[in-house]
Amino acid sequence: MLMEYPILYSFKRCPYAMRARMALVLAEITCEIREVRLNNKPNHMLKVSPKGTVPVLILKDMVIDESMDIINWAIKKNNLFKGNLEHSEKNFSEELISIFDDKFKYHLDRYKYSTRYEDDNLEFHRNECHKILISLEKNNIP
Ligand SMILES: N[C@@H](CCC(=O)N[C@@H](CS)C(=O)NCC(=O)O)C(=O)O
């Protein structure tokens, strides 16, 4: 297959895909965006990334299928921030990202998509999400 631009498999309601797209836009990297339906993923996407999540960025010589890896690739590629991001600032952003990706997302999925889980304690997971947000609003790391 002749690739003029990198291909990004994406989904408009996916926050991971959106943050990857934002980094690609900021880094001024032109991509062919392929919008997918999560209930009907393209074979080509599953072939290059069998885990079946978006975003997936396909470059000439590699496939990147984790949003943070796409962001870091874009930052490095176009030297975004040009070394201006303070070390402590970077650690803080990484900590915040991991709170949302790990802790918050864990409870959010079990609240928002409760039918997909055996654990049906919807109220509990909603409260855990709420606690994290309250804590962040008070500028505390939960
Ligand atoms: N750790 C992954 C998470 C990506 C992810 O979970 N994306 C969701 C959409 S928001 C997905 O593709 N889910 C697959 C599905 O629902 O079948 C990343 O940061 O790229």
JSON list of N, CA and C in Angstrom, two decimals, residues 8-78:
[
{"chain": "A", "resi": 8, "resn": "LEU", "atom": "N", "xyz": [-4.42, 7.60, 10.70]},
{"chain": "A", "resi": 8, "resn": "LEU", "atom": "CA", "xyz": [-4.85, 7.54, 12.09]},
{"chain": "A", "resi": 8, "resn": "LEU", "atom": "C", "xyz": [-6.26, 6.96, 12.16]},
{"chain": "A", "resi": 9, "resn": "TYR", "atom": "N", "xyz": [-6.37, 5.78, 12.75]},
{"chain": "A", "resi": 9, "resn": "TYR", "atom": "CA", "xyz": [-7.69, 5.24, 13.04]},
{"chain": "A", "resi": 9, "resn": "TYR", "atom": "C", "xyz": [-8.18, 5.94, 14.30]},
{"chain": "A", "resi": 10, "resn": "SER", "atom": "N", "xyz": [-9.39, 6.47, 14.22]},
{"chain": "A", "resi": 10, "resn": "SER", "atom": "CA", "xyz": [-9.86, 7.35, 15.29]},
{"chain": "A", "resi": 10, "resn": "SER", "atom": "C", "xyz": [-11.36, 7.16, 15.49]},
{"chain": "A", "resi": 11, "resn": "PHE", "atom": "N", "xyz": [-11.85, 7.68, 16.59]},
{"chain": "A", "resi": 11, "resn": "PHE", "atom": "CA", "xyz": [-13.29, 7.65, 16.84]},
{"chain": "A", "resi": 11, "resn": "PHE", "atom": "C", "xyz": [-13.67, 8.96, 17.54]},
{"chain": "A", "resi": 12, "resn": "LYS", "atom": "N", "xyz": [-14.66, 9.63, 16.98]},
{"chain": "A", "resi": 12, "resn": "LYS", "atom": "CA", "xyz": [-14.93, 11.01, 17.41]},
{"chain": "A", "resi": 12, "resn": "LYS", "atom": "C", "xyz": [-15.31, 11.17, 18.88]},
{"chain": "A", "resi": 13, "resn": "ARG", "atom": "N", "xyz": [-15.84, 10.11, 19.49]},
{"chain": "A", "resi": 13, "resn": "ARG", "atom": "CA", "xyz": [-16.23, 10.26, 20.90]},
{"chain": "A", "resi": 13, "resn": "ARG", "atom": "C", "xyz": [-15.19, 9.66, 21.85]},
{"chain": "A", "resi": 14, "resn": "CYS", "atom": "N", "xyz": [-14.03, 9.32, 21.31]},
{"chain": "A", "resi": 14, "resn": "CYS", "atom": "CA", "xyz": [-13.01, 8.69, 22.17]},
{"chain": "A", "resi": 14, "resn": "CYS", "atom": "C", "xyz": [-12.02, 9.75, 22.67]},
{"chain": "A", "resi": 15, "resn": "PRO", "atom": "N", "xyz": [-11.95, 9.94, 23.98]},
{"chain": "A", "resi": 15, "resn": "PRO", "atom": "CA", "xyz": [-11.03, 10.96, 24.51]},
{"chain": "A", "resi": 15, "resn": "PRO", "atom": "C", "xyz": [-9.57, 10.65, 24.24]},
{"chain": "A", "resi": 16, "resn": "TYR", "atom": "N", "xyz": [-9.24, 9.36, 24.15]},
{"chain": "A", "resi": 16, "resn": "TYR", "atom": "CA", "xyz": [-7.84, 9.00, 23.86]},
{"chain": "A", "resi": 16, "resn": "TYR", "atom": "C", "xyz": [-7.48, 9.41, 22.43]},
{"chain": "A", "resi": 17, "resn": "ALA", "atom": "N", "xyz": [-8.43, 9.14, 21.52]},
{"chain": "A", "resi": 17, "resn": "ALA", "atom": "CA", "xyz": [-8.20, 9.51, 20.12]},
{"chain": "A", "resi": 17, "resn": "ALA", "atom": "C", "xyz": [-8.13, 11.03, 19.99]},
{"chain": "A", "resi": 18, "resn": "MET", "atom": "N", "xyz": [-8.98, 11.72, 20.76]},
{"chain": "A", "resi": 18, "resn": "MET", "atom": "CA", "xyz": [-8.99, 13.19, 20.66]},
{"chain": "A", "resi": 18, "resn": "MET", "atom": "C", "xyz": [-7.70, 13.80, 21.15]},
{"chain": "A", "resi": 19, "resn": "ARG", "atom": "N", "xyz": [-7.15, 13.26, 22.25]},
{"chain": "A", "resi": 19, "resn": "ARG", "atom": "CA", "xyz": [-5.90, 13.87, 22.73]},
{"chain": "A", "resi": 19, "resn": "ARG", "atom": "C", "xyz": [-4.75, 13.58, 21.76]},
{"chain": "A", "resi": 20, "resn": "ALA", "atom": "N", "xyz": [-4.81, 12.40, 21.13]},
{"chain": "A", "resi": 20, "resn": "ALA", "atom": "CA", "xyz": [-3.77, 12.09, 20.13]},
{"chain": "A", "resi": 20, "resn": "ALA", "atom": "C", "xyz": [-3.91, 13.04, 18.94]},
{"chain": "A", "resi": 21, "resn": "ARG", "atom": "N", "xyz": [-5.15, 13.28, 18.53]},
{"chain": "A", "resi": 21, "resn": "ARG", "atom": "CA", "xyz": [-5.38, 14.20, 17.39]},
{"chain": "A", "resi": 21, "resn": "ARG", "atom": "C", "xyz": [-4.93, 15.61, 17.73]},
{"chain": "A", "resi": 22, "resn": "MET", "atom": "N", "xyz": [-5.18, 16.02, 18.97]},
{"chain": "A", "resi": 22, "resn": "MET", "atom": "CA", "xyz": [-4.75, 17.38, 19.37]},
{"chain": "A", "resi": 22, "resn": "MET", "atom": "C", "xyz": [-3.23, 17.49, 19.28]},
{"chain": "A", "resi": 23, "resn": "ALA", "atom": "N", "xyz": [-2.53, 16.47, 19.74]},
{"chain": "A", "resi": 23, "resn": "ALA", "atom": "CA", "xyz": [-1.06, 16.52, 19.68]},
{"chain": "A", "resi": 23, "resn": "ALA", "atom": "C", "xyz": [-0.59, 16.54, 18.23]},
{"chain": "A", "resi": 24, "resn": "LEU", "atom": "N", "xyz": [-1.25, 15.77, 17.37]},
{"chain": "A", "resi": 24, "resn": "LEU", "atom": "CA", "xyz": [-0.85, 15.74, 15.95]},
{"chain": "A", "resi": 24, "resn": "LEU", "atom": "C", "xyz": [-1.10, 17.10, 15.30]},
{"chain": "A", "resi": 25, "resn": "VAL", "atom": "N", "xyz": [-2.22, 17.73, 15.66]},
{"chain": "A", "resi": 25, "resn": "VAL", "atom": "CA", "xyz": [-2.51, 19.06, 15.10]},
{"chain": "A", "resi": 25, "resn": "VAL", "atom": "C", "xyz": [-1.46, 20.06, 15.59]},
{"chain": "A", "resi": 26, "resn": "LEU", "atom": "N", "xyz": [-1.17, 20.04, 16.91]},
{"chain": "A", "resi": 26, "resn": "LEU", "atom": "CA", "xyz": [-0.19, 20.98, 17.46]},
{"chain": "A", "resi": 26, "resn": "LEU", "atom": "C", "xyz": [1.18, 20.78, 16.82]},
{"chain": "A", "resi": 27, "resn": "ALA", "atom": "N", "xyz": [1.49, 19.53, 16.53]},
{"chain": "A", "resi": 27, "resn": "ALA", "atom": "CA", "xyz": [2.80, 19.24, 15.92]},
{"chain": "A", "resi": 27, "resn": "ALA", "atom": "C", "xyz": [2.76, 19.42, 14.40]},
{"chain": "A", "resi": 28, "resn": "GLU", "atom": "N", "xyz": [1.61, 19.84, 13.88]},
{"chain": "A", "resi": 28, "resn": "GLU", "atom": "CA", "xyz": [1.42, 20.09, 12.45]},
{"chain": "A", "resi": 28, "resn": "GLU", "atom": "C", "xyz": [1.76, 18.87, 11.60]},
{"chain": "A", "resi": 29, "resn": "ILE", "atom": "N", "xyz": [1.28, 17.73, 12.06]},
{"chain": "A", "resi": 29, "resn": "ILE", "atom": "CA", "xyz": [1.50, 16.49, 11.31]},
{"chain": "A", "resi": 29, "resn": "ILE", "atom": "C", "xyz": [0.20, 16.13, 10.58]},
{"chain": "A", "resi": 30, "resn": "THR", "atom": "N", "xyz": [0.29, 16.11, 9.26]},
{"chain": "A", "resi": 30, "resn": "THR", "atom": "CA", "xyz": [-0.90, 15.80, 8.46]},
{"chain": "A", "resi": 30, "resn": "THR", "atom": "C", "xyz": [-1.11, 14.29, 8.44]},
{"chain": "A", "resi": 31, "resn": "CYS", "atom": "N", "xyz": [-2.35, 13.89, 8.69]},
{"chain": "A", "resi": 31, "resn": "CYS", "atom": "CA", "xyz": [-2.67, 12.45, 8.69]},
{"chain": "A", "resi": 31, "resn": "CYS", "atom": "C", "xyz": [-3.92, 12.20, 7.86]},
{"chain": "A", "resi": 32, "resn": "GLU", "atom": "N", "xyz": [-4.03, 10.97, 7.42]},
{"chain": "A", "resi": 32, "resn": "GLU", "atom": "CA", "xyz": [-5.30, 10.54, 6.85]},
{"chain": "A", "resi": 32, "resn": "GLU", "atom": "C", "xyz": [-6.11, 10.00, 8.03]},
{"chain": "A", "resi": 33, "resn": "ILE", "atom": "N", "xyz": [-7.21, 10.67, 8.35]},
{"chain": "A", "resi": 33, "resn": "ILE", "atom": "CA", "xyz": [-8.03, 10.23, 9.49]},
{"chain": "A", "resi": 33, "resn": "ILE", "atom": "C", "xyz": [-9.04, 9.20, 9.00]},
{"chain": "A", "resi": 34, "resn": "ARG", "atom": "N", "xyz": [-9.04, 8.06, 9.63]},
{"chain": "A", "resi": 34, "resn": "ARG", "atom": "CA", "xyz": [-10.06, 7.04, 9.31]},
{"chain": "A", "resi": 34, "resn": "ARG", "atom": "C", "xyz": [-10.95, 6.85, 10.52]},
{"chain": "A", "resi": 35, "resn": "GLU", "atom": "N", "xyz": [-12.14, 7.41, 10.41]},
{"chain": "A", "resi": 35, "resn": "GLU", "atom": "CA", "xyz": [-13.11, 7.34, 11.51]},
{"chain": "A", "resi": 35, "resn": "GLU", "atom": "C", "xyz": [-13.69, 5.92, 11.54]},
{"chain": "A", "resi": 36, "resn": "VAL", "atom": "N", "xyz": [-13.69, 5.31, 12.73]},
{"chain": "A", "resi": 36, "resn": "VAL", "atom": "CA", "xyz": [-14.20, 3.94, 12.79]},
{"chain": "A", "resi": 36, "resn": "VAL", "atom": "C", "xyz": [-15.48, 3.88, 13.62]},
{"chain": "A", "resi": 37, "resn": "ARG", "atom": "N", "xyz": [-16.17, 2.75, 13.48]},
{"chain": "A", "resi": 37, "resn": "ARG", "atom": "CA", "xyz": [-17.26, 2.45, 14.42]},
{"chain": "A", "resi": 37, "resn": "ARG", "atom": "C", "xyz": [-16.71, 1.36, 15.31]},
{"chain": "A", "resi": 38, "resn": "LEU", "atom": "N", "xyz": [-16.82, 1.57, 16.63]},
{"chain": "A", "resi": 38, "resn": "LEU", "atom": "CA", "xyz": [-16.21, 0.60, 17.53]},
{"chain": "A", "resi": 38, "resn": "LEU", "atom": "C", "xyz": [-16.90, -0.76, 17.45]},
{"chain": "A", "resi": 39, "resn": "ASN", "atom": "N", "xyz": [-18.16, -0.78, 16.96]},
{"chain": "A", "resi": 39, "resn": "ASN", "atom": "CA", "xyz": [-18.83, -2.09, 16.83]},
{"chain": "A", "resi": 39, "resn": "ASN", "atom": "C", "xyz": [-18.63, -2.70, 15.45]},
{"chain": "A", "resi": 40, "resn": "ASN", "atom": "N", "xyz": [-17.79, -2.08, 14.65]},
{"chain": "A", "resi": 40, "resn": "ASN", "atom": "CA", "xyz": [-17.50, -2.65, 13.32]},
{"chain": "A", "resi": 40, "resn": "ASN", "atom": "C", "xyz": [-16.11, -2.16, 12.88]},
{"chain": "A", "resi": 41, "resn": "LYS", "atom": "N", "xyz": [-15.08, -2.65, 13.61]},
{"chain": "A", "resi": 41, "resn": "LYS", "atom": "CA", "xyz": [-13.73, -2.15, 13.34]},
{"chain": "A", "resi": 41, "resn": "LYS", "atom": "C", "xyz": [-13.18, -2.68, 12.03]},
{"chain": "A", "resi": 42, "resn": "PRO", "atom": "N", "xyz": [-12.47, -1.84, 11.29]},
{"chain": "A", "resi": 42, "resn": "PRO", "atom": "CA", "xyz": [-11.93, -2.29, 10.00]},
{"chain": "A", "resi": 42, "resn": "PRO", "atom": "C", "xyz": [-10.90, -3.41, 10.17]},
{"chain": "A", "resi": 43, "resn": "ASN", "atom": "N", "xyz": [-10.91, -4.36, 9.26]},
{"chain": "A", "resi": 43, "resn": "ASN", "atom": "CA", "xyz": [-9.95, -5.48, 9.32]},
{"chain": "A", "resi": 43, "resn": "ASN", "atom": "C", "xyz": [-8.52, -4.99, 9.32]},
{"chain": "A", "resi": 44, "resn": "HIS", "atom": "N", "xyz": [-8.27, -3.96, 8.50]},
{"chain": "A", "resi": 44, "resn": "HIS", "atom": "CA", "xyz": [-6.90, -3.46, 8.41]},
{"chain": "A", "resi": 44, "resn": "HIS", "atom": "C", "xyz": [-6.41, -2.94, 9.76]},
{"chain": "A", "resi": 45, "resn": "MET", "atom": "N", "xyz": [-7.28, -2.26, 10.48]},
{"chain": "A", "resi": 45, "resn": "MET", "atom": "CA", "xyz": [-6.89, -1.75, 11.80]},
{"chain": "A", "resi": 45, "resn": "MET", "atom": "C", "xyz": [-6.58, -2.92, 12.75]},
{"chain": "A", "resi": 46, "resn": "LEU", "atom": "N", "xyz": [-7.44, -3.93, 12.73]},
{"chain": "A", "resi": 46, "resn": "LEU", "atom": "CA", "xyz": [-7.24, -5.08, 13.63]},
{"chain": "A", "resi": 46, "resn": "LEU", "atom": "C", "xyz": [-6.01, -5.89, 13.25]},
{"chain": "A", "resi": 47, "resn": "LYS", "atom": "N", "xyz": [-5.68, -5.85, 11.95]},
{"chain": "A", "resi": 47, "resn": "LYS", "atom": "CA", "xyz": [-4.49, -6.58, 11.50]},
{"chain": "A", "resi": 47, "resn": "LYS", "atom": "C", "xyz": [-3.22, -5.92, 12.05]},
{"chain": "A", "resi": 48, "resn": "VAL", "atom": "N", "xyz": [-3.18, -4.59, 11.99]},
{"chain": "A", "resi": 48, "resn": "VAL", "atom": "CA", "xyz": [-1.97, -3.91, 12.46]},
{"chain": "A", "resi": 48, "resn": "VAL", "atom": "C", "xyz": [-1.96, -3.74, 13.98]},
{"chain": "A", "resi": 49, "resn": "SER", "atom": "N", "xyz": [-3.14, -3.76, 14.60]},
{"chain": "A", "resi": 49, "resn": "SER", "atom": "CA", "xyz": [-3.21, -3.61, 16.06]},
{"chain": "A", "resi": 49, "resn": "SER", "atom": "C", "xyz": [-4.34, -4.48, 16.61]},
{"chain": "A", "resi": 50, "resn": "PRO", "atom": "N", "xyz": [-4.03, -5.75, 16.87]},
{"chain": "A", "resi": 50, "resn": "PRO", "atom": "CA", "xyz": [-5.07, -6.71, 17.25]},
{"chain": "A", "resi": 50, "resn": "PRO", "atom": "C", "xyz": [-5.80, -6.37, 18.55]},
{"chain": "A", "resi": 51, "resn": "LYS", "atom": "N", "xyz": [-5.24, -5.48, 19.40]},
{"chain": "A", "resi": 51, "resn": "LYS", "atom": "CA", "xyz": [-5.95, -5.20, 20.65]},
{"chain": "A", "resi": 51, "resn": "LYS", "atom": "C", "xyz": [-7.24, -4.40, 20.42]},
{"chain": "A", "resi": 52, "resn": "GLY", "atom": "N", "xyz": [-7.36, -3.79, 19.24]},
{"chain": "A", "resi": 52, "resn": "GLY", "atom": "CA", "xyz": [-8.65, -3.23, 18.83]},
{"chain": "A", "resi": 52, "resn": "GLY", "atom": "C", "xyz": [-9.09, -1.96, 19.53]},
{"chain": "A", "resi": 53, "resn": "THR", "atom": "N", "xyz": [-8.14, -1.14, 19.99]},
{"chain": "A", "resi": 53, "resn": "THR", "atom": "CA", "xyz": [-8.55, 0.16, 20.53]},
{"chain": "A", "resi": 53, "resn": "THR", "atom": "C", "xyz": [-8.05, 1.27, 19.61]},
{"chain": "A", "resi": 54, "resn": "VAL", "atom": "N", "xyz": [-8.78, 2.39, 19.65]},
{"chain": "A", "resi": 54, "resn": "VAL", "atom": "CA", "xyz": [-8.32, 3.59, 18.96]},
{"chain": "A", "resi": 54, "resn": "VAL", "atom": "C", "xyz": [-7.77, 4.54, 20.01]},
{"chain": "A", "resi": 55, "resn": "PRO", "atom": "N", "xyz": [-6.84, 5.40, 19.67]},
{"chain": "A", "resi": 55, "resn": "PRO", "atom": "CA", "xyz": [-6.29, 5.65, 18.35]},
{"chain": "A", "resi": 55, "resn": "PRO", "atom": "C", "xyz": [-5.19, 4.66, 17.96]},
{"chain": "A", "resi": 56, "resn": "VAL", "atom": "N", "xyz": [-5.04, 4.52, 16.62]},
{"chain": "A", "resi": 56, "resn": "VAL", "atom": "CA", "xyz": [-3.93, 3.75, 16.07]},
{"chain": "A", "resi": 56, "resn": "VAL", "atom": "C", "xyz": [-3.29, 4.61, 14.98]},
{"chain": "A", "resi": 57, "resn": "LEU", "atom": "N", "xyz": [-2.02, 4.87, 15.14]},
{"chain": "A", "resi": 57, "resn": "LEU", "atom": "CA", "xyz": [-1.31, 5.68, 14.15]},
{"chain": "A", "resi": 57, "resn": "LEU", "atom": "C", "xyz": [-0.38, 4.76, 13.36]},
{"chain": "A", "resi": 58, "resn": "ILE", "atom": "N", "xyz": [-0.54, 4.78, 12.04]},
{"chain": "A", "resi": 58, "resn": "ILE", "atom": "CA", "xyz": [0.29, 3.92, 11.18]},
{"chain": "A", "resi": 58, "resn": "ILE", "atom": "C", "xyz": [1.28, 4.78, 10.42]},
{"chain": "A", "resi": 59, "resn": "LEU", "atom": "N", "xyz": [2.55, 4.55, 10.72]},
{"chain": "A", "resi": 59, "resn": "LEU", "atom": "CA", "xyz": [3.62, 5.27, 10.03]},
{"chain": "A", "resi": 59, "resn": "LEU", "atom": "C", "xyz": [4.25, 4.31, 9.03]},
{"chain": "A", "resi": 60, "resn": "LYS", "atom": "N", "xyz": [5.19, 4.84, 8.23]},
{"chain": "A", "resi": 60, "resn": "LYS", "atom": "CA", "xyz": [5.82, 3.97, 7.21]},
{"chain": "A", "resi": 60, "resn": "LYS", "atom": "C", "xyz": [6.50, 2.77, 7.85]},
{"chain": "A", "resi": 61, "resn": "ASP", "atom": "N", "xyz": [7.15, 3.01, 8.98]},
{"chain": "A", "resi": 61, "resn": "ASP", "atom": "CA", "xyz": [7.97, 1.95, 9.56]},
{"chain": "A", "resi": 61, "resn": "ASP", "atom": "C", "xyz": [7.51, 1.46, 10.92]},
{"chain": "A", "resi": 62, "resn": "MET", "atom": "N", "xyz": [6.40, 1.99, 11.42]},
{"chain": "A", "resi": 62, "resn": "MET", "atom": "CA", "xyz": [5.89, 1.46, 12.71]},
{"chain": "A", "resi": 62, "resn": "MET", "atom": "C", "xyz": [4.42, 1.81, 12.94]},
{"chain": "A", "resi": 63, "resn": "VAL", "atom": "N", "xyz": [3.86, 1.08, 13.90]},
{"chain": "A", "resi": 63, "resn": "VAL", "atom": "CA", "xyz": [2.46, 1.33, 14.29]},
{"chain": "A", "resi": 63, "resn": "VAL", "atom": "C", "xyz": [2.50, 1.74, 15.76]},
{"chain": "A", "resi": 64, "resn": "ILE", "atom": "N", "xyz": [1.79, 2.84, 16.07]},
{"chain": "A", "resi": 64, "resn": "ILE", "atom": "CA", "xyz": [1.71, 3.27, 17.48]},
{"chain": "A", "resi": 64, "resn": "ILE", "atom": "C", "xyz": [0.25, 3.18, 17.90]},
{"chain": "A", "resi": 65, "resn": "ASP", "atom": "N", "xyz": [-0.03, 2.34, 18.90]},
{"chain": "A", "resi": 65, "resn": "ASP", "atom": "CA", "xyz": [-1.44, 2.13, 19.24]},
{"chain": "A", "resi": 65, "resn": "ASP", "atom": "C", "xyz": [-1.79, 2.45, 20.70]},
{"chain": "A", "resi": 66, "resn": "GLU", "atom": "N", "xyz": [-1.03, 3.37, 21.28]},
{"chain": "A", "resi": 66, "resn": "GLU", "atom": "CA", "xyz": [-1.37, 3.92, 22.60]},
{"chain": "A", "resi": 66, "resn": "GLU", "atom": "C", "xyz": [-1.35, 5.43, 22.46]},
{"chain": "A", "resi": 67, "resn": "SER", "atom": "N", "xyz": [-2.41, 6.08, 22.96]},
{"chain": "A", "resi": 67, "resn": "SER", "atom": "CA", "xyz": [-2.50, 7.54, 22.74]},
{"chain": "A", "resi": 67, "resn": "SER", "atom": "C", "xyz": [-1.30, 8.30, 23.32]},
{"chain": "A", "resi": 68, "resn": "MET", "atom": "N", "xyz": [-0.85, 7.91, 24.52]},
{"chain": "A", "resi": 68, "resn": "MET", "atom": "CA", "xyz": [0.29, 8.63, 25.10]},
{"chain": "A", "resi": 68, "resn": "MET", "atom": "C", "xyz": [1.55, 8.44, 24.25]},
{"chain": "A", "resi": 69, "resn": "ASP", "atom": "N", "xyz": [1.69, 7.27, 23.64]},
{"chain": "A", "resi": 69, "resn": "ASP", "atom": "CA", "xyz": [2.86, 7.05, 22.78]},
{"chain": "A", "resi": 69, "resn": "ASP", "atom": "C", "xyz": [2.77, 7.92, 21.52]},
{"chain": "A", "resi": 70, "resn": "ILE", "atom": "N", "xyz": [1.54, 8.08, 21.01]},
{"chain": "A", "resi": 70, "resn": "ILE", "atom": "CA", "xyz": [1.35, 8.94, 19.83]},
{"chain": "A", "resi": 70, "resn": "ILE", "atom": "C", "xyz": [1.69, 10.39, 20.21]},
{"chain": "A", "resi": 71, "resn": "ILE", "atom": "N", "xyz": [1.22, 10.81, 21.38]},
{"chain": "A", "resi": 71, "resn": "ILE", "atom": "CA", "xyz": [1.50, 12.18, 21.84]},
{"chain": "A", "resi": 71, "resn": "ILE", "atom": "C", "xyz": [3.01, 12.38, 21.99]},
{"chain": "A", "resi": 72, "resn": "ASN", "atom": "N", "xyz": [3.66, 11.44, 22.64]},
{"chain": "A", "resi": 72, "resn": "ASN", "atom": "CA", "xyz": [5.11, 11.58, 22.84]},
{"chain": "A", "resi": 72, "resn": "ASN", "atom": "C", "xyz": [5.87, 11.55, 21.53]},
{"chain": "A", "resi": 73, "resn": "TRP", "atom": "N", "xyz": [5.39, 10.74, 20.59]},
{"chain": "A", "resi": 73, "resn": "TRP", "atom": "CA", "xyz": [6.03, 10.68, 19.26]},
{"chain": "A", "resi": 73, "resn": "TRP", "atom": "C", "xyz": [5.89, 12.04, 18.57]},
{"chain": "A", "resi": 74, "resn": "ALA", "atom": "N", "xyz": [4.66, 12.61, 18.64]},
{"chain": "A", "resi": 74, "resn": "ALA", "atom": "CA", "xyz": [4.42, 13.90, 17.97]},
{"chain": "A", "resi": 74, "resn": "ALA", "atom": "C", "xyz": [5.25, 15.01, 18.62]},
{"chain": "A", "resi": 75, "resn": "ILE", "atom": "N", "xyz": [5.34, 14.99, 19.95]},
{"chain": "A", "resi": 75, "resn": "ILE", "atom": "CA", "xyz": [6.11, 16.01, 20.67]},
{"chain": "A", "resi": 75, "resn": "ILE", "atom": "C", "xyz": [7.58, 15.94, 20.23]},
{"chain": "A", "resi": 76, "resn": "LYS", "atom": "N", "xyz": [8.09, 14.72, 20.17]},
{"chain": "A", "resi": 76, "resn": "LYS", "atom": "CA", "xyz": [9.50, 14.53, 19.81]},
{"chain": "A", "resi": 76, "resn": "LYS", "atom": "C", "xyz": [9.74, 14.90, 18.34]},
{"chain": "A", "resi": 77, "resn": "LYS", "atom": "N", "xyz": [8.82, 14.47, 17.49]},
{"chain": "A", "resi": 77, "resn": "LYS", "atom": "CA", "xyz": [8.98, 14.68, 16.05]},
{"chain": "A", "resi": 77, "resn": "LYS", "atom": "C", "xyz": [9.12, 16.17, 15.72]},
{"chain": "A", "resi": 78, "resn": "ASN", "atom": "N", "xyz": [8.26, 16.99, 16.32]},
{"chain": "A", "resi": 78, "resn": "ASN", "atom": "CA", "xyz": [8.31, 18.42, 15.98]},
{"chain": "A", "resi": 78, "resn": "ASN", "atom": "C", "xyz": [8.86, 19.28, 17.09]}
]
